[in-house]
Short mmCIF file of C-alpha atoms in Angstrom, two decimals:
data_model
loop_
_atom_site.label_atom_id
_atom_site.label_comp_id
_atom_site.label_asym_id
_atom_site.label_seq_id
_atom_site.Cartn_x
_atom_site.Cartn_y
_atom_site.Cartn_z
CA MET I 188 17.86 34.47 -10.56
CA ALA I 189 19.70 31.30 -11.64
CA GLU I 190 19.02 28.22 -9.65
CA SER I 191 21.84 27.27 -7.28
CA ILE I 192 23.40 23.72 -7.04
CA GLN I 193 24.29 21.75 -3.77
CA HIS I 194 26.35 18.54 -3.74
CA ALA I 195 25.33 15.08 -2.41
CA ARG I 196 27.24 11.80 -2.52
CA ILE I 197 26.26 8.09 -2.42
CA VAL I 198 28.34 4.89 -2.06
CA VAL I 199 26.72 1.69 -3.33
CA ASP I 200 28.19 -1.76 -3.19
CA LYS I 201 26.72 -5.27 -3.72
CA ALA I 202 27.91 -6.14 -0.22
CA PHE I 203 25.51 -3.53 1.36
CA ARG I 204 22.48 -5.90 1.41
CA ILE I 205 19.49 -5.16 3.40
CA ALA I 206 17.30 -8.01 2.12
CA GLU I 207 15.47 -9.36 -0.90
CA VAL I 208 12.52 -7.03 -1.63
CA ASP I 209 9.16 -8.81 -1.19
CA LYS I 210 7.27 -7.72 -4.29
CA ARG I 211 4.13 -7.37 -2.13
CA ILE I 212 5.34 -4.09 -0.64
CA TYR I 213 3.81 -2.75 -3.94
CA GLY I 214 0.44 -3.90 -2.98
CA SER I 215 -2.78 -1.90 -2.77
CA PHE I 216 -6.21 -1.83 -1.14
CA ILE I 217 -9.86 -1.83 -2.29
CA GLU I 218 -12.62 -1.27 0.30
CA HIS I 219 -16.32 -1.11 -0.32
CA LEU I 220 -16.02 2.63 0.19
CA GLY I 221 -17.22 5.57 -2.09
CA ARG I 222 -16.59 4.70 -5.81
CA ALA I 223 -13.63 2.29 -5.23
CA VAL I 224 -15.66 -0.75 -6.16
CA TYR I 225 -18.90 0.63 -7.83
CA GLY I 226 -17.88 3.18 -10.44
CA GLY I 227 -14.28 2.26 -9.86
CA ILE I 228 -13.15 -1.24 -10.79
CA TYR I 229 -16.86 -2.22 -11.48
CA GLU I 230 -19.29 -0.39 -13.69
CA LYS I 231 -21.64 -2.88 -15.52
CA GLU I 232 -22.92 -0.24 -18.09
CA HIS I 233 -19.52 1.26 -18.95
CA PRO I 234 -18.49 0.86 -22.58
CA THR I 235 -15.43 -1.05 -21.53
CA ALA I 236 -17.09 -3.45 -19.01
CA ASP I 237 -16.28 -7.07 -19.45
CA SER I 238 -18.90 -9.85 -19.14
CA ARG I 239 -18.69 -9.63 -15.23
CA GLY I 240 -19.22 -5.86 -15.31
CA PHE I 241 -15.51 -4.82 -14.39
CA ARG I 242 -14.05 -1.92 -16.35
CA SER I 243 -11.37 -3.06 -18.83
CA ASP I 244 -9.89 0.48 -19.04
CA VAL I 245 -9.19 0.64 -15.28
CA LYS I 246 -7.97 -3.07 -15.47
CA LEU I 247 -5.26 -1.99 -17.89
CA LEU I 248 -3.95 0.79 -15.70
CA ILE I 249 -3.78 -1.56 -12.69
CA GLN I 250 -1.94 -3.99 -14.67
CA GLU I 251 0.46 -1.40 -15.84
CA LEU I 252 1.26 -0.84 -12.16
CA GLY I 253 1.92 -4.66 -11.64
CA VAL I 254 0.03 -4.72 -8.27
CA PRO I 255 1.05 -7.97 -6.68
CA ILE I 256 -1.55 -8.13 -3.76
CA ILE I 257 -4.72 -6.25 -3.00
CA ARG I 258 -6.42 -6.01 0.40
CA TYR I 259 -10.14 -6.60 0.48
CA PRO I 260 -13.01 -5.90 1.47
CA GLY I 261 -11.86 -3.37 4.16
CA GLY I 262 -10.94 -1.36 6.05
CA ASN I 263 -13.63 0.00 8.35
CA PHE I 264 -16.30 -1.71 6.18
CA VAL I 265 -15.19 -5.25 7.14
CA SER I 266 -16.04 -4.71 10.83
CA GLY I 267 -19.81 -4.68 9.99
CA TYR I 268 -19.73 -6.93 6.98
CA ASN I 269 -21.37 -10.26 6.55
CA TRP I 270 -19.59 -12.07 3.89
CA GLU I 271 -22.55 -14.40 3.05
CA ASP I 272 -24.33 -11.21 1.82
CA GLY I 273 -22.01 -11.04 -1.09
CA VAL I 274 -22.15 -14.56 -2.50
CA GLY I 275 -24.65 -16.47 -4.52
CA PRO I 276 -27.00 -15.06 -7.27
CA VAL I 277 -26.65 -11.38 -7.30
CA GLU I 278 -30.29 -10.80 -7.73
CA GLN I 279 -30.89 -12.47 -4.37
CA ARG I 280 -28.38 -10.54 -2.47
CA PRO I 281 -29.69 -8.16 0.28
CA ARG I 282 -29.10 -4.42 0.46
CA LYS I 283 -27.64 -3.43 3.75
CA LEU I 284 -27.15 -0.23 5.56
CA GLU I 285 -23.36 0.04 5.76
CA LEU I 286 -22.48 1.80 9.10
CA ALA I 287 -18.74 2.61 8.63
CA TRP I 288 -19.32 5.02 5.91
CA ARG I 289 -23.06 5.41 6.20
CA THR I 290 -24.03 4.24 2.65
CA THR I 291 -26.21 1.45 1.25
CA GLU I 292 -24.24 -1.66 0.16
CA PRO I 293 -26.00 -3.37 -2.64
CA ASN I 294 -23.58 -6.48 -2.76
CA TRP I 295 -23.29 -6.47 -6.40
CA VAL I 296 -19.63 -7.49 -5.90
CA GLY I 297 -18.52 -9.97 -3.26
CA THR I 298 -15.87 -12.59 -2.49
CA ASN I 299 -16.10 -14.64 -5.68
CA GLU I 300 -16.30 -11.70 -7.99
CA PHE I 301 -13.43 -9.92 -6.48
CA ALA I 302 -11.22 -13.02 -6.35
CA ALA I 303 -11.85 -13.85 -9.95
CA TRP I 304 -11.09 -10.23 -10.94
CA ALA I 305 -7.89 -10.27 -8.98
CA LYS I 306 -6.83 -13.43 -10.67
CA GLU I 307 -7.57 -11.88 -14.13
CA ILE I 308 -5.37 -8.88 -13.42
CA GLY I 309 -2.50 -11.11 -11.96
CA SER I 310 -2.85 -10.13 -8.29
CA GLU I 311 -3.31 -12.05 -5.10
CA VAL I 312 -5.96 -11.16 -2.51
CA MET I 313 -5.29 -10.18 1.05
CA MET I 314 -8.63 -11.06 2.63
CA ALA I 315 -9.74 -9.35 5.83
CA VAL I 316 -12.11 -11.18 8.34
CA ASN I 317 -14.74 -9.43 10.49
CA LEU I 318 -13.53 -9.36 14.11
CA GLY I 319 -15.78 -6.32 14.92
CA THR I 320 -19.44 -7.61 14.96
CA ARG I 321 -18.43 -11.27 14.25
CA GLY I 322 -15.54 -13.72 15.05
CA VAL I 323 -14.23 -17.21 15.06
CA ASP I 324 -17.20 -18.89 13.46
CA GLU I 325 -17.53 -16.47 10.53
CA ALA I 326 -13.86 -16.62 9.92
CA ARG I 327 -13.59 -20.43 9.81
CA ASN I 328 -16.67 -20.60 7.43
CA LEU I 329 -15.23 -18.00 5.09
CA ILE I 330 -11.83 -19.71 4.75
CA GLU I 331 -13.67 -23.05 4.31
CA TYR I 332 -15.73 -21.37 1.46
CA CYS I 333 -12.66 -19.84 -0.14
CA ASN I 334 -9.84 -22.43 0.15
CA HIS I 335 -11.26 -25.96 0.77
CA PRO I 336 -11.60 -27.97 -2.36
CA GLY I 337 -14.98 -29.50 -1.70
CA GLY I 338 -16.93 -32.15 0.16
CA SER I 339 -18.01 -29.75 2.95
CA GLN I 340 -20.97 -27.36 3.59
CA TRP I 341 -19.18 -24.13 2.77
CA SER I 342 -16.93 -25.34 -0.01
CA ASP I 343 -19.72 -27.10 -1.69
CA LEU I 344 -21.71 -23.98 -1.57
CA ARG I 345 -18.92 -22.09 -3.37
CA ARG I 346 -19.11 -24.74 -6.01
CA GLN I 347 -22.91 -24.32 -6.29
CA HIS I 348 -22.14 -20.72 -6.80
CA GLY I 349 -20.25 -21.37 -9.83
CA PHE I 350 -16.61 -21.61 -8.63
CA GLU I 351 -15.62 -25.18 -8.81
CA GLN I 352 -11.92 -24.53 -7.85
CA PRO I 353 -10.96 -23.06 -4.52
CA HIS I 354 -9.55 -19.50 -4.55
CA ARG I 355 -6.71 -20.53 -2.42
CA ILE I 356 -6.26 -17.14 -0.67
CA LYS I 357 -2.99 -17.25 1.15
CA THR I 358 -2.89 -13.96 3.20
CA TRP I 359 -5.63 -12.96 5.82
CA CYS I 360 -5.99 -9.93 8.07
CA LEU I 361 -7.33 -10.62 11.49
CA GLY I 362 -9.72 -7.68 11.57
CA ASN I 363 -9.05 -3.94 10.98
CA GLU I 364 -7.99 -1.08 13.19
CA MET I 365 -9.57 -2.74 16.25
CA ASP I 366 -8.09 -0.07 18.54
CA GLY I 367 -10.08 2.81 16.97
CA SER I 368 -13.08 4.37 18.54
CA TRP I 369 -14.70 4.80 15.00
CA GLN I 370 -14.50 0.95 14.51
CA ILE I 371 -17.70 -1.06 14.91
CA GLY I 372 -16.81 -3.53 17.68
CA GLN I 373 -13.80 -1.72 18.83
CA LYS I 374 -11.77 -3.96 21.28
CA THR I 375 -9.37 -3.43 24.19
CA PRO I 376 -5.88 -4.79 23.38
CA ALA I 377 -6.59 -7.89 25.56
CA GLU I 378 -10.04 -8.50 24.01
CA TYR I 379 -8.59 -8.30 20.61
CA GLY I 380 -5.53 -10.38 21.33
CA ARG I 381 -7.67 -13.19 22.75
CA LEU I 382 -10.22 -13.12 19.88
CA ALA I 383 -7.49 -13.03 17.23
CA TYR I 384 -5.58 -15.91 18.67
CA GLU I 385 -8.60 -18.11 18.77
CA THR I 386 -9.66 -17.00 15.22
CA ALA I 387 -6.18 -17.70 13.89
CA LYS I 388 -6.24 -21.23 15.59
CA ALA I 389 -9.52 -22.19 13.89
CA MET I 390 -8.51 -20.79 10.56
CA ARG I 391 -5.20 -22.71 10.50
CA LEU I 392 -7.02 -25.89 11.38
CA VAL I 393 -8.93 -25.46 8.01
CA ASP I 394 -5.94 -24.34 6.02
CA PRO I 395 -2.45 -24.63 7.64
CA ASP I 396 -0.66 -22.87 4.81
CA ILE I 397 -2.17 -19.42 5.22
CA GLU I 398 -0.45 -16.37 6.42
CA LEU I 399 -2.07 -14.24 9.05
CA VAL I 400 -1.78 -10.45 9.81
CA SER I 401 -2.40 -9.33 13.35
CA CYS I 402 -3.87 -5.81 13.82
CA GLY I 403 -1.41 -3.20 14.90
CA SER I 404 -2.10 0.42 15.93
CA SER I 405 -4.26 2.47 13.50
CA GLY I 406 -1.48 5.04 13.45
CA SER I 407 1.59 6.16 15.30
CA SER I 408 -0.37 8.98 16.90
CA MET I 409 -2.85 6.64 18.74
CA PRO I 410 -2.44 7.19 22.54
CA THR I 411 -2.10 3.51 22.95
CA PHE I 412 0.76 3.03 20.53
CA PRO I 413 2.94 0.93 21.01
CA GLU I 414 1.23 -0.56 24.11
CA TRP I 415 -1.34 -2.00 21.75
CA GLU I 416 1.37 -3.90 19.91
CA ALA I 417 3.00 -5.24 23.07
CA ILE I 418 -0.35 -6.44 24.52
CA THR I 419 -1.84 -8.03 21.37
CA LEU I 420 1.27 -9.58 20.06
CA ASP I 421 1.61 -11.30 23.62
CA TYR I 422 -1.36 -13.26 22.40
CA THR I 423 -0.78 -13.53 18.63
CA TYR I 424 2.93 -13.69 18.22
CA GLU I 425 3.12 -17.54 17.60
CA VAL I 426 -0.05 -17.68 15.40
CA ALA I 427 0.44 -14.65 13.23
CA ASP I 428 3.15 -13.86 10.56
CA PHE I 429 2.80 -10.10 10.31
CA VAL I 430 1.65 -7.08 12.44
CA SER I 431 -0.13 -4.39 10.42
CA LEU I 432 0.77 -0.50 10.36
CA HIS I 433 -1.48 2.20 9.17
CA GLN I 434 -0.44 5.78 8.43
CA TYR I 435 -1.60 8.72 6.34
CA TYR I 436 -0.04 12.13 5.97
CA GLY I 437 -1.27 15.61 5.00
CA ASN I 438 -0.21 19.19 4.47
CA ARG I 439 -3.07 21.12 5.88
CA ASP I 440 -0.82 24.00 7.08
CA ASN I 441 0.91 24.34 3.55
CA ASP I 442 4.35 23.87 5.11
CA THR I 443 5.87 21.89 2.32
CA PRO I 444 9.42 21.40 3.80
CA ASN I 445 7.92 19.92 6.90
CA TYR I 446 5.42 17.86 4.82
CA LEU I 447 8.12 16.35 2.65
CA ALA I 448 10.01 15.30 5.90
CA ARG I 449 7.00 13.11 6.96
CA SER I 450 8.63 10.03 5.62
CA MET I 451 11.02 10.44 8.69
CA ASP I 452 8.03 9.85 10.96
CA MET I 453 7.15 6.72 8.99
CA ASP I 454 10.70 5.50 9.49
CA HIS I 455 10.46 6.14 13.24
CA PHE I 456 7.00 4.38 13.32
CA ILE I 457 8.58 1.23 11.52
CA ARG I 458 11.60 1.20 13.87
CA THR I 459 9.23 1.47 16.96
CA VAL I 460 7.04 -1.58 15.77
CA ILE I 461 10.11 -3.60 14.97
CA ALA I 462 11.55 -2.90 18.52
CA THR I 463 8.28 -3.88 20.05
CA CYS I 464 8.01 -7.09 17.97
CA ASP I 465 11.60 -7.89 19.02
CA TYR I 466 10.77 -7.23 22.66
CA ILE I 467 7.86 -9.78 22.57
CA LYS I 468 10.18 -12.20 20.69
CA ALA I 469 12.66 -11.84 23.48
CA LYS I 470 10.01 -12.21 26.12
CA LYS I 471 8.67 -15.43 24.71
CA ARG I 472 12.23 -16.85 24.05
CA SER I 473 10.83 -17.23 20.51
CA LYS I 474 12.98 -18.14 17.41
CA LYS I 475 10.39 -16.63 15.27
CA THR I 476 10.73 -13.07 13.72
CA MET I 477 7.60 -11.04 13.23
CA TYR I 478 7.35 -9.20 9.93
CA LEU I 479 5.49 -6.03 9.14
CA SER I 480 2.61 -5.38 6.76
CA PHE I 481 2.13 -1.77 6.22
CA ASP I 482 -1.26 -2.39 4.77
CA GLU I 483 -2.63 1.18 4.73
CA TRP I 484 -0.52 4.12 3.76
CA ASN I 485 -0.89 7.22 1.58
CA VAL I 486 -1.44 10.96 1.51
CA TRP I 487 -4.95 11.83 2.72
CA TYR I 488 -6.31 15.18 3.47
CA HIS I 489 -7.61 17.10 0.52
CA SER I 490 -11.08 15.42 0.52
CA ASN I 491 -11.92 15.41 4.17
CA ASP I 492 -14.19 18.58 4.43
CA ALA I 493 -16.03 17.75 1.16
CA ASP I 494 -16.99 14.31 2.54
CA SER I 495 -18.88 15.84 5.48
CA ARG I 496 -21.48 17.29 3.05
CA ILE I 497 -22.44 13.89 1.53
CA ASP I 498 -26.09 12.79 2.40
CA PRO I 499 -26.18 9.31 3.99
CA TRP I 500 -27.36 6.00 2.52
CA GLY I 501 -26.60 6.47 -1.10
CA ILE I 502 -25.03 3.78 -3.19
CA ALA I 503 -21.40 4.52 -3.91
CA PRO I 504 -21.40 8.30 -3.35
CA PRO I 505 -17.99 10.05 -4.11
CA GLN I 506 -16.00 9.81 -0.94
CA LEU I 507 -12.44 10.42 -0.01
CA GLU I 508 -11.69 11.48 -3.62
CA ASP I 509 -8.37 13.34 -2.94
CA ILE I 510 -7.02 15.12 -6.05
CA TYR I 511 -3.29 14.80 -5.61
CA ASN I 512 -0.81 17.41 -6.51
CA PHE I 513 2.84 17.27 -7.30
CA GLU I 514 4.16 17.58 -3.89
CA ASP I 515 2.04 14.64 -2.79
CA ALA I 516 3.87 12.51 -5.42
CA LEU I 517 7.22 13.53 -3.82
CA LEU I 518 6.14 12.38 -0.31
CA VAL I 519 4.71 9.08 -1.79
CA GLY I 520 8.10 8.63 -3.49
CA SER I 521 9.99 9.07 -0.04
CA MET I 522 7.41 6.65 1.57
CA LEU I 523 8.21 4.03 -0.97
CA ILE I 524 11.92 4.61 -0.48
CA THR I 525 11.30 4.08 3.26
CA PHE I 526 9.82 0.66 2.52
CA LEU I 527 12.95 -0.29 0.65
CA LYS I 528 15.17 0.75 3.39
CA HIS I 529 13.33 -1.66 5.71
CA ALA I 530 13.05 -4.47 3.21
CA ASP I 531 14.25 -6.88 5.96
CA ARG I 532 11.12 -6.45 7.94
CA VAL I 533 8.47 -4.73 5.94
CA LYS I 534 7.32 -7.57 3.61
CA MET I 535 3.89 -6.23 2.49
CA ALA I 536 2.41 -2.82 2.07
CA CYS I 537 -0.84 -1.60 0.61
CA LEU I 538 -1.13 1.89 -0.96
CA ALA I 539 -4.62 2.91 0.18
CA GLN I 540 -6.54 2.90 -1.99
CA LEU I 541 -6.38 1.81 -5.67
CA VAL I 542 -9.27 3.55 -7.50
CA ASN I 543 -11.09 6.76 -6.83
CA VAL I 544 -10.93 6.63 -3.06
CA ILE I 545 -7.52 8.32 -2.12
CA ALA I 546 -6.11 6.63 -5.01
CA PRO I 547 -3.53 6.81 -7.93
CA ILE I 548 -6.24 5.91 -10.57
CA MET I 549 -9.43 8.14 -11.02
CA THR I 550 -12.50 7.52 -13.20
CA GLU I 551 -15.51 9.22 -14.60
CA GLU I 552 -18.76 7.40 -14.45
CA GLY I 553 -19.48 6.10 -17.95
CA GLY I 554 -16.34 7.93 -19.05
CA ARG I 555 -12.71 8.23 -18.93
CA VAL I 556 -9.91 7.02 -16.56
CA TRP I 557 -6.64 8.87 -15.73
CA ARG I 558 -3.42 8.66 -13.73
CA GLN I 559 -2.98 10.92 -10.63
CA THR I 560 0.32 12.38 -9.78
CA ILE I 561 1.09 9.79 -7.20
CA TYR I 562 0.79 6.94 -9.84
CA TYR I 563 4.02 7.63 -11.14
CA PRO I 564 6.36 6.97 -8.17
CA TYR I 565 4.21 3.90 -7.38
CA LEU I 566 4.69 2.70 -11.05
CA HIS I 567 8.32 3.18 -11.05
CA ALA I 568 8.99 1.55 -7.74
CA SER I 569 6.83 -1.44 -8.57
CA ARG I 570 8.41 -1.90 -11.99
CA PHE I 571 11.98 -1.28 -11.13
CA GLY I 572 12.26 -1.80 -7.27
CA ARG I 573 12.29 -5.65 -7.40
CA GLY I 574 15.60 -7.47 -6.39
CA VAL I 575 17.84 -6.88 -3.41
CA SER I 576 17.60 -3.71 -1.57
CA LEU I 577 21.00 -2.20 -0.95
CA ASN I 578 21.90 0.16 1.91
CA PRO I 579 23.32 3.37 0.25
CA ILE I 580 25.80 5.45 2.20
CA ILE I 581 24.49 9.03 1.73
CA GLU I 582 26.12 12.22 2.26
CA SER I 583 23.58 15.05 1.73
CA PRO I 584 23.11 18.66 3.05
CA VAL I 585 20.29 18.90 5.52
CA TYR I 586 17.69 21.25 6.81
CA ASP I 587 15.50 21.87 9.76
CA ALA I 588 11.70 21.75 9.65
CA LYS I 589 8.94 22.60 12.14
CA ASP I 590 8.72 18.88 13.46
CA TYR I 591 12.02 17.51 12.19
CA THR I 592 15.70 18.43 12.41
CA ASP I 593 18.69 17.29 10.11
CA VAL I 594 16.37 16.32 7.33
CA PRO I 595 18.48 15.25 4.25
CA TYR I 596 17.61 17.01 1.15
CA LEU I 597 18.50 13.78 -0.70
CA ASP I 598 16.29 10.70 0.02
CA SER I 599 17.34 7.61 -1.70
CA ALA I 600 17.18 3.84 -2.01
CA VAL I 601 18.93 1.31 -4.28
CA VAL I 602 17.68 -2.01 -5.63
CA TYR I 603 20.02 -4.49 -7.40
CA ASP I 604 18.32 -7.17 -9.59
CA GLU I 605 20.89 -9.93 -9.75
CA GLU I 606 19.05 -11.84 -12.37
CA SER I 607 18.77 -9.10 -14.95
CA GLU I 608 21.88 -7.44 -13.72
CA THR I 609 20.35 -4.12 -13.32
CA LEU I 610 20.81 -1.37 -10.65
CA THR I 611 18.26 1.17 -10.02
CA LEU I 612 18.70 4.36 -7.81
CA PHE I 613 15.41 6.05 -6.57
CA ALA I 614 16.00 9.65 -5.41
CA VAL I 615 13.86 12.44 -4.10
CA ASN I 616 15.26 15.92 -3.80
CA ARG I 617 13.41 17.65 -1.06
CA HIS I 618 15.03 21.12 -1.71
CA LEU I 619 12.48 23.45 -3.12
CA GLU I 620 15.02 25.89 -4.68
CA ASP I 621 18.30 24.05 -5.25
CA SER I 622 19.28 21.16 -7.47
CA LEU I 623 21.59 18.48 -6.21
CA ALA I 624 24.74 17.58 -8.04
CA LEU I 625 24.91 13.87 -7.20
CA THR I 626 28.02 11.70 -7.39
CA CYS I 627 27.20 7.97 -6.89
CA ASP I 628 30.09 5.61 -6.37
CA VAL I 629 29.18 2.31 -8.19
CA ARG I 630 32.81 0.87 -8.63
CA GLY I 631 31.52 -2.39 -7.38
CA PHE I 632 29.52 -2.70 -10.54
CA GLU I 633 32.15 -3.09 -13.08
CA GLY I 634 30.92 -3.09 -16.66
CA TYR I 635 27.69 -1.27 -16.00
CA GLY I 636 26.31 1.69 -17.93
CA VAL I 637 23.49 4.16 -17.39
CA THR I 638 20.47 3.13 -19.44
CA GLU I 639 17.84 5.68 -18.35
CA HIS I 640 17.31 8.66 -16.00
CA ILE I 641 13.59 9.25 -15.41
CA VAL I 642 12.58 12.47 -13.81
CA LEU I 643 9.11 13.66 -12.37
CA GLN I 644 9.36 17.37 -11.82
CA SER I 645 7.09 20.43 -11.86
CA ASP I 646 7.69 23.98 -11.36
CA ASP I 647 4.12 24.11 -9.62
CA LEU I 648 4.09 22.14 -6.42
CA LYS I 649 0.37 22.23 -6.53
CA ALA I 650 -0.08 21.08 -10.10
CA VAL I 651 -2.74 18.25 -10.58
CA ASN I 652 -3.68 15.90 -13.26
CA SER I 653 -7.14 15.57 -14.59
CA ALA I 654 -8.95 13.60 -17.40
CA ASP I 655 -8.51 16.65 -19.60
CA GLN I 656 -4.85 17.43 -18.88
CA GLU I 657 -1.80 15.51 -17.40
CA ARG I 658 0.26 18.27 -16.08
CA VAL I 659 2.42 16.05 -13.97
CA LYS I 660 4.18 13.25 -15.88
CA PRO I 661 7.66 11.73 -16.01
CA HIS I 662 10.23 12.14 -18.80
CA SER I 663 13.40 10.22 -19.59
CA GLY I 664 15.54 13.27 -20.13
CA GLY I 665 17.52 13.29 -17.04
CA ASP I 666 21.40 13.71 -17.55
CA ALA I 667 22.85 10.82 -15.60
CA SER I 668 26.15 9.42 -16.87
CA LEU I 669 28.77 6.88 -15.80
CA GLN I 670 32.49 7.45 -15.96
CA ASP I 671 35.20 5.54 -14.20
CA GLY I 672 32.85 3.83 -11.74
CA TYR I 673 31.06 7.04 -10.75
CA VAL I 674 27.48 8.06 -11.67
CA GLN I 675 27.16 11.92 -12.24
CA ALA I 676 23.53 13.18 -12.23
CA LEU I 677 21.82 16.52 -11.65
CA ILE I 678 18.86 15.79 -9.41
CA PRO I 679 16.47 18.78 -10.13
CA LYS I 680 14.99 20.85 -7.28
CA ALA I 681 11.81 19.06 -5.79
CA SER I 682 11.90 16.12 -8.01
CA TRP I 683 11.51 12.30 -8.04
CA ASN I 684 14.27 10.47 -9.92
CA VAL I 685 14.86 6.95 -11.23
CA VAL I 686 18.53 6.25 -12.48
CA ARG I 687 18.87 2.94 -14.05
CA LEU I 688 22.05 0.96 -14.78
CA ALA I 689 22.59 -2.40 -16.60
CA LYS I 690 25.52 -4.71 -17.29
CA THR I 691 26.79 -3.80 -20.76
CA LYS I 692 27.02 -6.91 -23.16
CA ALA I 693 30.36 -7.73 -24.36
#
């Protein structure tokens, strides 16, 4: 039976500005967990390893993504981490029982190695401090070690360790998921709020130019959400610049229409956190706006059962190694679209994680590296989604799913780069059977022409990539065209699309 076609319409104009996109929404995350560090970015015996032991083949794929900021070293790991264990001569560093993931941490990579690696790949570091088992003293010492030029105990120790110049790390997380029962050193909202406030105070005395992220809820399903935000921000509102959000989605019941609508839950989560921040702003009579750092997000469910069978206390055992399929890439695309729709308040985001652990990049020990299905929406958004986020007026057919009603088949965001005079339309068709005949009114962009229509599509929603075969990869064979100020494009069923326009040269 021939595939049927439904119709959708978008109106785009330069005046429909949301905000300038902060490039840091395309950030990522590396935790000392599984093979993210050891066997991921770092493998001393690998044929492509550089002089420091970092894999050059992995580095190339990360640079291709253009990752602007990477959160480190955790995650749950940071709540039991003593940063001093990871600096100084590697042969003198202790091996520690790592309690968050029940492995042995050899401390082959620590603060200096990671900061130097991040600089080499062109990324900033979002450093997390331990507010689980430690607190103010550890945090003030760490920022002195990282950011102070010299002439003090901790800055001079860094220089002794071979790093004469400070790392100048700008962005710092005040702990991780402190509301979670799984967290070492879990806190009540008031306990966390007081500790985070005092820690922020001390850190800013060392370096007044830093940005700080206050811990939000570990997910929108937490029973204390959004009360956690309301109580903790009552303490940290004036000393923090961001509040964090974390969220993962899965499709365990194999209900794809419901699964692809999960980005609507993310949208509601963001709106609720914004409302809570603005309530505290009003309560404090503050002139300051709190921004959002969605510093953990992804699909995560494929690997959960396998991880329960791993023996404890090994070094870098395979953990959380989700193998992503095509429908996962569609949801990741919609989640990126959701960030663009909230560019006025979501200023940072970290796809969790970057290599091997629920990641877009996978490696073989001693061998190959490859791109997972979710790599491509992330790549396209990072590469083309920089500029001003515009608010597209969308008319789309809708459907009802198990947990959502009136779900638009067409999910879309638009970014206008004024400097390069380019316009990029990101679009996901959630319909599993019908294509969408899209008409996009771009009459406000006179003199523009379509330069590319990228499509990521597969007839098999469960198709995966591997080192041997890349079954899911994009092509530039989309049919988008522009005539009389209107873009016409066929958006295939169950697909991720990138339609690019540019000002034609006279």
